[in-house]
mmCIF file of N, CA, C and O in Angstrom:
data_model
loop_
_atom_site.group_PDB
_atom_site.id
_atom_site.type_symbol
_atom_site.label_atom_id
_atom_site.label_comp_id
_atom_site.label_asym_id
_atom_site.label_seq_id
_atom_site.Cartn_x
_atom_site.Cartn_y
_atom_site.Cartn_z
ATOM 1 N N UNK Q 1 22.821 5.677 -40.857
ATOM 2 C CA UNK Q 1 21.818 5.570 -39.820
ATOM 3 C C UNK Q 1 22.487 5.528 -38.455
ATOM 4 O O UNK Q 1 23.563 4.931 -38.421
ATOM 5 N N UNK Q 2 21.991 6.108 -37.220
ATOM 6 C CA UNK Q 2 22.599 6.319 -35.961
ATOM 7 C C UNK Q 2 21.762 5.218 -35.081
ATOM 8 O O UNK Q 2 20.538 5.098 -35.145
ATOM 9 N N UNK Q 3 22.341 4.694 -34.525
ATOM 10 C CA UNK Q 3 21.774 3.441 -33.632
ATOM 11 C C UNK Q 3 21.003 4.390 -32.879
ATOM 12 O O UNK Q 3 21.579 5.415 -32.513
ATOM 13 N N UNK Q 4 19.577 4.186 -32.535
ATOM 14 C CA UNK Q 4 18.925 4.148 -31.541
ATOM 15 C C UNK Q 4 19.057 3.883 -30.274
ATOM 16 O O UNK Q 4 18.944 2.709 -29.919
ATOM 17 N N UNK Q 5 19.344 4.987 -29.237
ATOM 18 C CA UNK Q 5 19.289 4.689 -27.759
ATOM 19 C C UNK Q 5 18.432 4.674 -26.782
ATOM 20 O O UNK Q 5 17.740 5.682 -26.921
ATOM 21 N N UNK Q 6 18.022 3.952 -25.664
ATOM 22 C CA UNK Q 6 17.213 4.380 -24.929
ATOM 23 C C UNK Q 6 16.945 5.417 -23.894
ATOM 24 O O UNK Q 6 17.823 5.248 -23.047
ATOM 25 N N UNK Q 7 16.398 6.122 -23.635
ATOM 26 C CA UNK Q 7 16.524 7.583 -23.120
ATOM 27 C C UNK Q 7 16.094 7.251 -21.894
ATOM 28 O O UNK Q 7 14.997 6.705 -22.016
ATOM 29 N N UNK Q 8 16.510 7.333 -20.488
ATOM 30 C CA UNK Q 8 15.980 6.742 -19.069
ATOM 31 C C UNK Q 8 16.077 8.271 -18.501
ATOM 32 O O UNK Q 8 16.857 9.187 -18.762
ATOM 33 N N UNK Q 9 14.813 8.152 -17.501
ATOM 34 C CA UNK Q 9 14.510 9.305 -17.214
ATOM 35 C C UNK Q 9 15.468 9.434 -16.084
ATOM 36 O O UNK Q 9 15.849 8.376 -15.582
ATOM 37 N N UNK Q 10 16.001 10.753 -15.512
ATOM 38 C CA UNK Q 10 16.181 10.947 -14.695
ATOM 39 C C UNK Q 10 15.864 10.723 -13.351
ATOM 40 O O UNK Q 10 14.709 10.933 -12.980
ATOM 41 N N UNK Q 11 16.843 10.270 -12.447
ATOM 42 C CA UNK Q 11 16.582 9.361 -11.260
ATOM 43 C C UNK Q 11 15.662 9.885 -10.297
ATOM 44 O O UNK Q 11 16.390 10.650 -9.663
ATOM 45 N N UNK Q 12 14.473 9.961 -9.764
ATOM 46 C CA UNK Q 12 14.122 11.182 -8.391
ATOM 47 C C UNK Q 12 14.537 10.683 -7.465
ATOM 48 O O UNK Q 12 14.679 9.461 -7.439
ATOM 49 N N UNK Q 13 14.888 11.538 -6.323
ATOM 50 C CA UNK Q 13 15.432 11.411 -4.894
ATOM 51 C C UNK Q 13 14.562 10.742 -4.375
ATOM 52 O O UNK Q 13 13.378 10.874 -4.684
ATOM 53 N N UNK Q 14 14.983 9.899 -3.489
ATOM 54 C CA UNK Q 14 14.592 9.187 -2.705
ATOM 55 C C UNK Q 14 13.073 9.539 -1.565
ATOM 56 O O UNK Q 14 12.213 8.763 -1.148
ATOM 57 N N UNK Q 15 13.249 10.932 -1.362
ATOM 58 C CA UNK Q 15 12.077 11.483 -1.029
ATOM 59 C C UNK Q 15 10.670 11.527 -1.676
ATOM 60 O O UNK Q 15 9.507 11.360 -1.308
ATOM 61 N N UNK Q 16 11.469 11.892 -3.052
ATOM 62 C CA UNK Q 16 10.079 11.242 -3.977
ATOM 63 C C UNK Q 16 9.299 10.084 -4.173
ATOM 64 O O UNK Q 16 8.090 10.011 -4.394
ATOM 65 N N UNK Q 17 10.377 8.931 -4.035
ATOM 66 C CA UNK Q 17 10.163 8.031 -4.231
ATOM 67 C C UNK Q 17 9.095 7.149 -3.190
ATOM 68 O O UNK Q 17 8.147 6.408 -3.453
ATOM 69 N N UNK Q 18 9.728 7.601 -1.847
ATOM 70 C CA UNK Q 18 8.858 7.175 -1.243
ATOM 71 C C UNK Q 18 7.324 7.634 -0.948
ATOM 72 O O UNK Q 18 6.365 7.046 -0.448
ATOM 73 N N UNK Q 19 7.552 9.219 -1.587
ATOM 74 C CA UNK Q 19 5.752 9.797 -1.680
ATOM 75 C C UNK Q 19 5.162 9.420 -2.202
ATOM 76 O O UNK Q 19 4.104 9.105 -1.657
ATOM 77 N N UNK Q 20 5.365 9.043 -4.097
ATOM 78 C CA UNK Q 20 5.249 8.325 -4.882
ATOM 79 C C UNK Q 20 4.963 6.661 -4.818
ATOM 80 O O UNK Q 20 4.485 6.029 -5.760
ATOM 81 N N UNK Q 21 5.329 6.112 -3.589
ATOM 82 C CA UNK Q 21 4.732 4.881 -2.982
ATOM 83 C C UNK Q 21 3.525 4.546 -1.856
ATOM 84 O O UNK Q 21 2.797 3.586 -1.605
ATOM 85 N N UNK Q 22 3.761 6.022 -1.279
ATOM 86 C CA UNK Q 22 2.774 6.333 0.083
ATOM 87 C C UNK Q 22 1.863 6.478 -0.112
ATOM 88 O O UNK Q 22 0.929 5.789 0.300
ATOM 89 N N UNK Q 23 1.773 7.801 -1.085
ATOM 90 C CA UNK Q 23 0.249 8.484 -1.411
ATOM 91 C C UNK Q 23 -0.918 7.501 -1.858
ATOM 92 O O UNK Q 23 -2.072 7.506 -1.429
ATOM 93 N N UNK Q 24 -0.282 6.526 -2.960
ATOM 94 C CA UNK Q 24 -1.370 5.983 -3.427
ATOM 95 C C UNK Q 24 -1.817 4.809 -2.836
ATOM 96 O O UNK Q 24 -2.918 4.339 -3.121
ATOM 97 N N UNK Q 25 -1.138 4.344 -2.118
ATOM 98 C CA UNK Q 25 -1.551 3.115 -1.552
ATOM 99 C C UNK Q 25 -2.407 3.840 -0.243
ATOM 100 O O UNK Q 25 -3.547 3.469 0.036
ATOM 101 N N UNK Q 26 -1.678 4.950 0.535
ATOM 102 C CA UNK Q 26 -2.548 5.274 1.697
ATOM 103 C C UNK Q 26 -4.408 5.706 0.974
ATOM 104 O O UNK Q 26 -5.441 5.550 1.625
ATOM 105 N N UNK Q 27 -4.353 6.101 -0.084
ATOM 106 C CA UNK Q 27 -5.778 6.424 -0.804
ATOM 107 C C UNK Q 27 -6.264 5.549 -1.550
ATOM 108 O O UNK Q 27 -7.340 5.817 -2.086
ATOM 109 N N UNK Q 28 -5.798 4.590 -1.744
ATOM 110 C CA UNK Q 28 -6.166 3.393 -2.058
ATOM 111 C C UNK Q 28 -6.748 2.291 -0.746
ATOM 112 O O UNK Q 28 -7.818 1.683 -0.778
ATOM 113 N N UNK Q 29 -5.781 2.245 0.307
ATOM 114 C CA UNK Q 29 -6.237 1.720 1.685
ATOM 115 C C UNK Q 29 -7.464 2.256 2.276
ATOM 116 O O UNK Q 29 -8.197 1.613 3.027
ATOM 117 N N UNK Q 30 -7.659 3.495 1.893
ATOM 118 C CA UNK Q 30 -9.068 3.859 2.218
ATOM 119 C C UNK Q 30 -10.319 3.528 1.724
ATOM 120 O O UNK Q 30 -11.389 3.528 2.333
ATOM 121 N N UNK Q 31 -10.062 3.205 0.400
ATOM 122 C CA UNK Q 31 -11.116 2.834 -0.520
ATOM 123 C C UNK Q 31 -11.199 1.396 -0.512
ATOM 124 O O UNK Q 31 -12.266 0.922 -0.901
ATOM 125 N N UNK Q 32 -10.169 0.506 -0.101
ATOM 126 C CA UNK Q 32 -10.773 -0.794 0.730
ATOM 127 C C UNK Q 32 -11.381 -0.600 1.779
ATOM 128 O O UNK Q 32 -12.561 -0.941 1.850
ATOM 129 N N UNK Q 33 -10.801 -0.065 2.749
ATOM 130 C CA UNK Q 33 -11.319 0.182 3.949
ATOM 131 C C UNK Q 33 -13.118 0.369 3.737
ATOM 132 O O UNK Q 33 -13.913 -0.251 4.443
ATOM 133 N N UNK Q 34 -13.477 1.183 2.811
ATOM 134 C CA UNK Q 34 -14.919 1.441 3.119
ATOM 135 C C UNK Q 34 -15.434 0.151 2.276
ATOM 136 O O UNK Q 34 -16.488 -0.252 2.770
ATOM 137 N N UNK Q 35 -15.052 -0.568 1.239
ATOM 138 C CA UNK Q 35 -15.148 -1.831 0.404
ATOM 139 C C UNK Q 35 -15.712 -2.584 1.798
ATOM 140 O O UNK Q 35 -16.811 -2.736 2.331
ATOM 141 N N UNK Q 36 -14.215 -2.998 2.100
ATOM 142 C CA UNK Q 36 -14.295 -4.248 3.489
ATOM 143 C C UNK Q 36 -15.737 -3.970 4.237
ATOM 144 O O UNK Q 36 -16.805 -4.582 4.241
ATOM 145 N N UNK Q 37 -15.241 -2.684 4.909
ATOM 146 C CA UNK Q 37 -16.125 -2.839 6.082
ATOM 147 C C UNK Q 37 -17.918 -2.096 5.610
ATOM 148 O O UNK Q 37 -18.796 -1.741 6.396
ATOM 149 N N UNK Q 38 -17.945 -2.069 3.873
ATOM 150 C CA UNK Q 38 -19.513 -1.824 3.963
ATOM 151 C C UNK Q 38 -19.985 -3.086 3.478
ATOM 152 O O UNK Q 38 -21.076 -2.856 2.956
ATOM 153 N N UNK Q 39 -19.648 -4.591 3.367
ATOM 154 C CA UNK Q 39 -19.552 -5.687 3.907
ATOM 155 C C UNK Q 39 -19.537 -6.043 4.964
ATOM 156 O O UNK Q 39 -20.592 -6.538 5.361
ATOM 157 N N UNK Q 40 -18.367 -5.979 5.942
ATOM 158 C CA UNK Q 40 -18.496 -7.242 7.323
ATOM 159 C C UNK Q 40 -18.650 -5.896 8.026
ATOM 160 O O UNK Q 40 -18.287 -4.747 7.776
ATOM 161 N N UNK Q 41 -19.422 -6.575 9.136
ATOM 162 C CA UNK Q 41 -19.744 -5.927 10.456
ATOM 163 C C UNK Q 41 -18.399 -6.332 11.360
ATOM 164 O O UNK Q 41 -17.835 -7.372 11.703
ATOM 165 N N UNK Q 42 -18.202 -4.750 11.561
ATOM 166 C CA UNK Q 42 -17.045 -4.984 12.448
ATOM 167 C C UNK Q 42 -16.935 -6.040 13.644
ATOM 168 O O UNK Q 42 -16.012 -6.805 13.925
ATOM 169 N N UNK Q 43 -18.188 -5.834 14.264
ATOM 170 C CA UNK Q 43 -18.134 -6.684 15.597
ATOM 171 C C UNK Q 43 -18.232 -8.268 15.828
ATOM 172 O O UNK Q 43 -18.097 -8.944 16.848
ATOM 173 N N UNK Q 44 -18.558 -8.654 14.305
ATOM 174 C CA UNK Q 44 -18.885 -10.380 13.213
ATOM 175 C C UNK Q 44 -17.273 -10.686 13.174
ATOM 176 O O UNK Q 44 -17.151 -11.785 12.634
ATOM 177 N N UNK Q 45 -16.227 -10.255 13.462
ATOM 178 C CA UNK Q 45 -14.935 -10.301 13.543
ATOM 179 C C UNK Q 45 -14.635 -11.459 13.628
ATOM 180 O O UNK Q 45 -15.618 -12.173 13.825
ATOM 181 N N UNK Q 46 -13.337 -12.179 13.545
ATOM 182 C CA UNK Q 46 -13.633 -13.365 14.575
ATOM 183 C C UNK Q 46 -12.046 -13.776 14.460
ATOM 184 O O UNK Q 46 -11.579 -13.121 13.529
ATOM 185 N N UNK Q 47 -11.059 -14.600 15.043
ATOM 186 C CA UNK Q 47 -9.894 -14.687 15.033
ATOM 187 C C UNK Q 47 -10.123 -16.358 14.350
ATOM 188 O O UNK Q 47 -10.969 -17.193 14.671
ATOM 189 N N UNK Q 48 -9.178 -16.437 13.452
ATOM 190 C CA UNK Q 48 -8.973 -17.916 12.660
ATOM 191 C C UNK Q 48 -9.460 -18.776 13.613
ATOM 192 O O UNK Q 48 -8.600 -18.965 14.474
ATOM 193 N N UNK Q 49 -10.928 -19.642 13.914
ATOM 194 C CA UNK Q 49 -10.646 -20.854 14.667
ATOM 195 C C UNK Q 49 -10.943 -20.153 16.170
ATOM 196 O O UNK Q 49 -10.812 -20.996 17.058
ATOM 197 N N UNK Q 50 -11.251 -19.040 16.592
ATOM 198 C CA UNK Q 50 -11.482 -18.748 17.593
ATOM 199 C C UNK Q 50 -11.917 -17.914 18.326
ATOM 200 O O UNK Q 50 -12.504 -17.493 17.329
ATOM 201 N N UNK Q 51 -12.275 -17.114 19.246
ATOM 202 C CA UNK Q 51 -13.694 -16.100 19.351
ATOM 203 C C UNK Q 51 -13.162 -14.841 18.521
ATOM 204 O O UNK Q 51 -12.183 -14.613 17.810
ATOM 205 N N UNK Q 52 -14.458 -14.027 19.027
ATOM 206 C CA UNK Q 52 -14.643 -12.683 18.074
ATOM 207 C C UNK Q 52 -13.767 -11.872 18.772
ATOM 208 O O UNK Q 52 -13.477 -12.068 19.952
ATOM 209 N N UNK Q 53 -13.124 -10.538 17.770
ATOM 210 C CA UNK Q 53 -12.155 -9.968 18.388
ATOM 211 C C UNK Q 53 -12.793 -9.120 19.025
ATOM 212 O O UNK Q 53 -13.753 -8.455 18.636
ATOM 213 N N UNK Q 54 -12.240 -9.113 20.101
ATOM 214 C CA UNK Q 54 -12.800 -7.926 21.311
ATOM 215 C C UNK Q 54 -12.066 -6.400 21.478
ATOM 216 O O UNK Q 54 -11.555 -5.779 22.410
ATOM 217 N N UNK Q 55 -12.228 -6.241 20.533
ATOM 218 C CA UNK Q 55 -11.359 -4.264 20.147
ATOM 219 C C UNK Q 55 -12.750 -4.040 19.678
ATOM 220 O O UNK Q 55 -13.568 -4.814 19.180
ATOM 221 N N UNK Q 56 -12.793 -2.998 19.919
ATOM 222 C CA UNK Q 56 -13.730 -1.624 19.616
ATOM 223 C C UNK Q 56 -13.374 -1.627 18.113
ATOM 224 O O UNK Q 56 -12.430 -2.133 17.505
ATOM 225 N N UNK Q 57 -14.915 -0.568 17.533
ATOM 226 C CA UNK Q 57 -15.153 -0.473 16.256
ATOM 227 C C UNK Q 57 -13.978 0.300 16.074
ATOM 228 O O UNK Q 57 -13.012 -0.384 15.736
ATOM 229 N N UNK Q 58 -13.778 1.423 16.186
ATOM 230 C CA UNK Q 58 -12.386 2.658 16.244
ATOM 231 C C UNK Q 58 -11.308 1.342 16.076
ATOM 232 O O UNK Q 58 -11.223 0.898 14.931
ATOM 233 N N UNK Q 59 -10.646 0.819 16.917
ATOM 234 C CA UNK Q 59 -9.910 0.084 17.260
ATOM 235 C C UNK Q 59 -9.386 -0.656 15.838
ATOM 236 O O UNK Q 59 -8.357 -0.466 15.191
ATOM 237 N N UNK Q 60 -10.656 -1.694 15.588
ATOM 238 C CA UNK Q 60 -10.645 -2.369 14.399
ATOM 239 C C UNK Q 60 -10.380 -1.904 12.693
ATOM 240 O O UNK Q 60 -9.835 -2.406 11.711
ATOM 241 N N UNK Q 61 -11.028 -0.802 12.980
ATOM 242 C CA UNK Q 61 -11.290 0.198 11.322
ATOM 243 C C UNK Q 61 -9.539 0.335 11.358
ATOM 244 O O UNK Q 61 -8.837 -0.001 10.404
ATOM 245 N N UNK Q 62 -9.050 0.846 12.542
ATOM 246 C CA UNK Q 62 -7.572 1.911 12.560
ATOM 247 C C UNK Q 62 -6.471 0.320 12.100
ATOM 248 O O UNK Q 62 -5.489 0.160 11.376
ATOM 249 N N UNK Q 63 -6.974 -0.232 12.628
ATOM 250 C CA UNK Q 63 -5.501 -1.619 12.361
ATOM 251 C C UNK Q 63 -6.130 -2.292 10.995
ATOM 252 O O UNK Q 63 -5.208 -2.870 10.419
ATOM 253 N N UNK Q 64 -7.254 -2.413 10.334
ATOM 254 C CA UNK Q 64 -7.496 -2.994 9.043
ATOM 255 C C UNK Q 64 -7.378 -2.046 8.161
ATOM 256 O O UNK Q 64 -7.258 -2.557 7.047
ATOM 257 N N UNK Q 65 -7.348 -0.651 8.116
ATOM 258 C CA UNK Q 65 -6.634 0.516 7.863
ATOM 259 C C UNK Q 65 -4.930 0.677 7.465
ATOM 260 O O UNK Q 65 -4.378 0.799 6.372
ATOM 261 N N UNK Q 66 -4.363 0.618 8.913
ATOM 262 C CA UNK Q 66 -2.931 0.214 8.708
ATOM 263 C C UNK Q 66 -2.396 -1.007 7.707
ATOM 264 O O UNK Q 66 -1.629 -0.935 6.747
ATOM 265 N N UNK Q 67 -2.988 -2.000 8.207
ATOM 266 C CA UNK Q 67 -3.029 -3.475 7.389
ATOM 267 C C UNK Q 67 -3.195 -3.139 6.071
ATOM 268 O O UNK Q 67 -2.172 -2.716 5.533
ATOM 269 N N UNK Q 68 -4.066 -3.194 5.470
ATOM 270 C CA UNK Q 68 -4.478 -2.363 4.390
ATOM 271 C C UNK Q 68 -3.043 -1.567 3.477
ATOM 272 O O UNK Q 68 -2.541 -1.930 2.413
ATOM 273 N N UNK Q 69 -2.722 -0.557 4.239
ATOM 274 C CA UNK Q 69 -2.028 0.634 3.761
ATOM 275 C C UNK Q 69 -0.794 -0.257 3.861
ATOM 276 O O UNK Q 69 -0.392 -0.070 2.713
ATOM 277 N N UNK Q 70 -0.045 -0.953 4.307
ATOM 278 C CA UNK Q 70 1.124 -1.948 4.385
ATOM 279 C C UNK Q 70 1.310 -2.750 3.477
ATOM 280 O O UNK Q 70 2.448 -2.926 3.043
ATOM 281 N N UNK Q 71 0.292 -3.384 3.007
ATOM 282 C CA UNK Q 71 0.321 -4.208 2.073
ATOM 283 C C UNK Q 71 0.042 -3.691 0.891
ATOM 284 O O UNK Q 71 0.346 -4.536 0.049
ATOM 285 N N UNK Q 72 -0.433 -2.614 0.327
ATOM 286 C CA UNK Q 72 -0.475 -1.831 -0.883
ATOM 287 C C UNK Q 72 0.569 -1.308 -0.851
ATOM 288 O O UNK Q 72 1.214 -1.379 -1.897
ATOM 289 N N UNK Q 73 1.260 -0.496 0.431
ATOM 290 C CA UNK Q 73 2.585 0.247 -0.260
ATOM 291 C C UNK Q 73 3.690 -0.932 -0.700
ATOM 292 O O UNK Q 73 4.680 -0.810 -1.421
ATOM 293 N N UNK Q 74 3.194 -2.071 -0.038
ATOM 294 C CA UNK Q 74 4.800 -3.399 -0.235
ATOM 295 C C UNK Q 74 4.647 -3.670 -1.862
ATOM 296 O O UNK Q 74 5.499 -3.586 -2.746
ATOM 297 N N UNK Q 75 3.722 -3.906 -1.907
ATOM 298 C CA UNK Q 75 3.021 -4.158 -3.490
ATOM 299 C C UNK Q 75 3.730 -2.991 -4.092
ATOM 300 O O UNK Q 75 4.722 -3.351 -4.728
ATOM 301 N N UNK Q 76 3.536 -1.778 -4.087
ATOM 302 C CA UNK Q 76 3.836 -0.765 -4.829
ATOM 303 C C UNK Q 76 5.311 -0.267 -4.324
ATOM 304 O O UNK Q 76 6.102 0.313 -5.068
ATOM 305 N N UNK Q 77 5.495 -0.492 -3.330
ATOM 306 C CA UNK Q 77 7.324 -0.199 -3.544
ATOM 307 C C UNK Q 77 8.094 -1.526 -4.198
ATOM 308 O O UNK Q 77 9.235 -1.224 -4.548
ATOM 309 N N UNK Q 78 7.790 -2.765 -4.421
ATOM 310 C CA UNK Q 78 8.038 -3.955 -5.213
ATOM 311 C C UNK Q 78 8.158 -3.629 -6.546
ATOM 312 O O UNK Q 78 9.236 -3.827 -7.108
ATOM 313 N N UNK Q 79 6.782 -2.938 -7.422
ATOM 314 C CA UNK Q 79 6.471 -2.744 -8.904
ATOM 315 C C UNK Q 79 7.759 -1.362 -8.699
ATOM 316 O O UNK Q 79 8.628 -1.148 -9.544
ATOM 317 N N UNK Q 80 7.615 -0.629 -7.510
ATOM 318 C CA UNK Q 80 8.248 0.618 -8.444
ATOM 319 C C UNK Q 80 10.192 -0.340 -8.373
ATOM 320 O O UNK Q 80 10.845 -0.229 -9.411
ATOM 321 N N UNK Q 81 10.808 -1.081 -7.273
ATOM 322 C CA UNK Q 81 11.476 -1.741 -7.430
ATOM 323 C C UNK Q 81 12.080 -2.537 -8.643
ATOM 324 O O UNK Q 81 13.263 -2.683 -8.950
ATOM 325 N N UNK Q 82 11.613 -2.731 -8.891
ATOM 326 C CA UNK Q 82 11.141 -3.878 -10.328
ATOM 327 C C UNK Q 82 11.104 -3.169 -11.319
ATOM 328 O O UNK Q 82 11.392 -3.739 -12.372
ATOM 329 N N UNK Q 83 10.843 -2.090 -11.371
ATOM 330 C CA UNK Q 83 10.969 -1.517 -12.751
ATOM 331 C C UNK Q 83 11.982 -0.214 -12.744
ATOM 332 O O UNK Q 83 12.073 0.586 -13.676
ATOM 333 N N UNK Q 84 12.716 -0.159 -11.522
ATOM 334 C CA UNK Q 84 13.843 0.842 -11.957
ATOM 335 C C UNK Q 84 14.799 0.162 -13.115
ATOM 336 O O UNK Q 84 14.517 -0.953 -13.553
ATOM 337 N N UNK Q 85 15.767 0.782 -13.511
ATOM 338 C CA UNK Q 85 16.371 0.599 -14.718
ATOM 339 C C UNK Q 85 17.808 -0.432 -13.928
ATOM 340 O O UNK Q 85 18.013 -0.418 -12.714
ATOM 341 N N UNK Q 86 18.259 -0.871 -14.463
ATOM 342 C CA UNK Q 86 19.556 -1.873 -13.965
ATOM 343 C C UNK Q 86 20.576 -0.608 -13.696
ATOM 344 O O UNK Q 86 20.531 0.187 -14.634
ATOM 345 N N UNK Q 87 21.312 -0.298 -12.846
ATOM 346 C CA UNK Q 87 22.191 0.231 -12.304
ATOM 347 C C UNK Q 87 23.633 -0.468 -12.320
ATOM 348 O O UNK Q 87 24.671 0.184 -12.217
ATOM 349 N N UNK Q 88 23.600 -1.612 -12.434
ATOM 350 C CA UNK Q 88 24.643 -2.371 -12.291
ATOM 351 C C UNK Q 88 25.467 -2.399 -13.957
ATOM 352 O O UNK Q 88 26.498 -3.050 -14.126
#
């Protein structure tokens, strides 16, 4: 009997890698985006403890947008992190 090895896929370039982290979180950030805000009224805003934020609707959508898309790709460049193979 021949010992069984594990077969690890071939590494992708780094270019991939990061598309492979971008894409889905940026299309995923969108689909909160309409979540969030077909809930709260943009302009119901309000800063922790203190008045309502005074940015425009545009304004608001584009940075809870970004926000959004930042924190899904950290999440997802972490898992894809985490599960490359040990190199060492």
């Amino acid at each position: 009997m021949s010992p069984h090895r594990a077969v690890e896929p071939p590494s992708r370039p780094l270019r991939a890698r990061v598309l492979l982290i971008l894409w889905p979180s940026f299309v995923m950030a969108g689909v909160l985006e309409m979540l969030v805000f077909a809930v709260i009224d943009p302009t119901a805003v309000h800063w922790p403890g203190a008045d309502a934020v005074e940015w425009s609707r545009s304004t608001l959508y584009s940075v809870a947008f970004l926000v959004f898309w930042a924190v899904i790709a950290l999440s997802t460049a972490v898992t894809e992190y985490l599960t490359r193979p040990d190199t060492h």
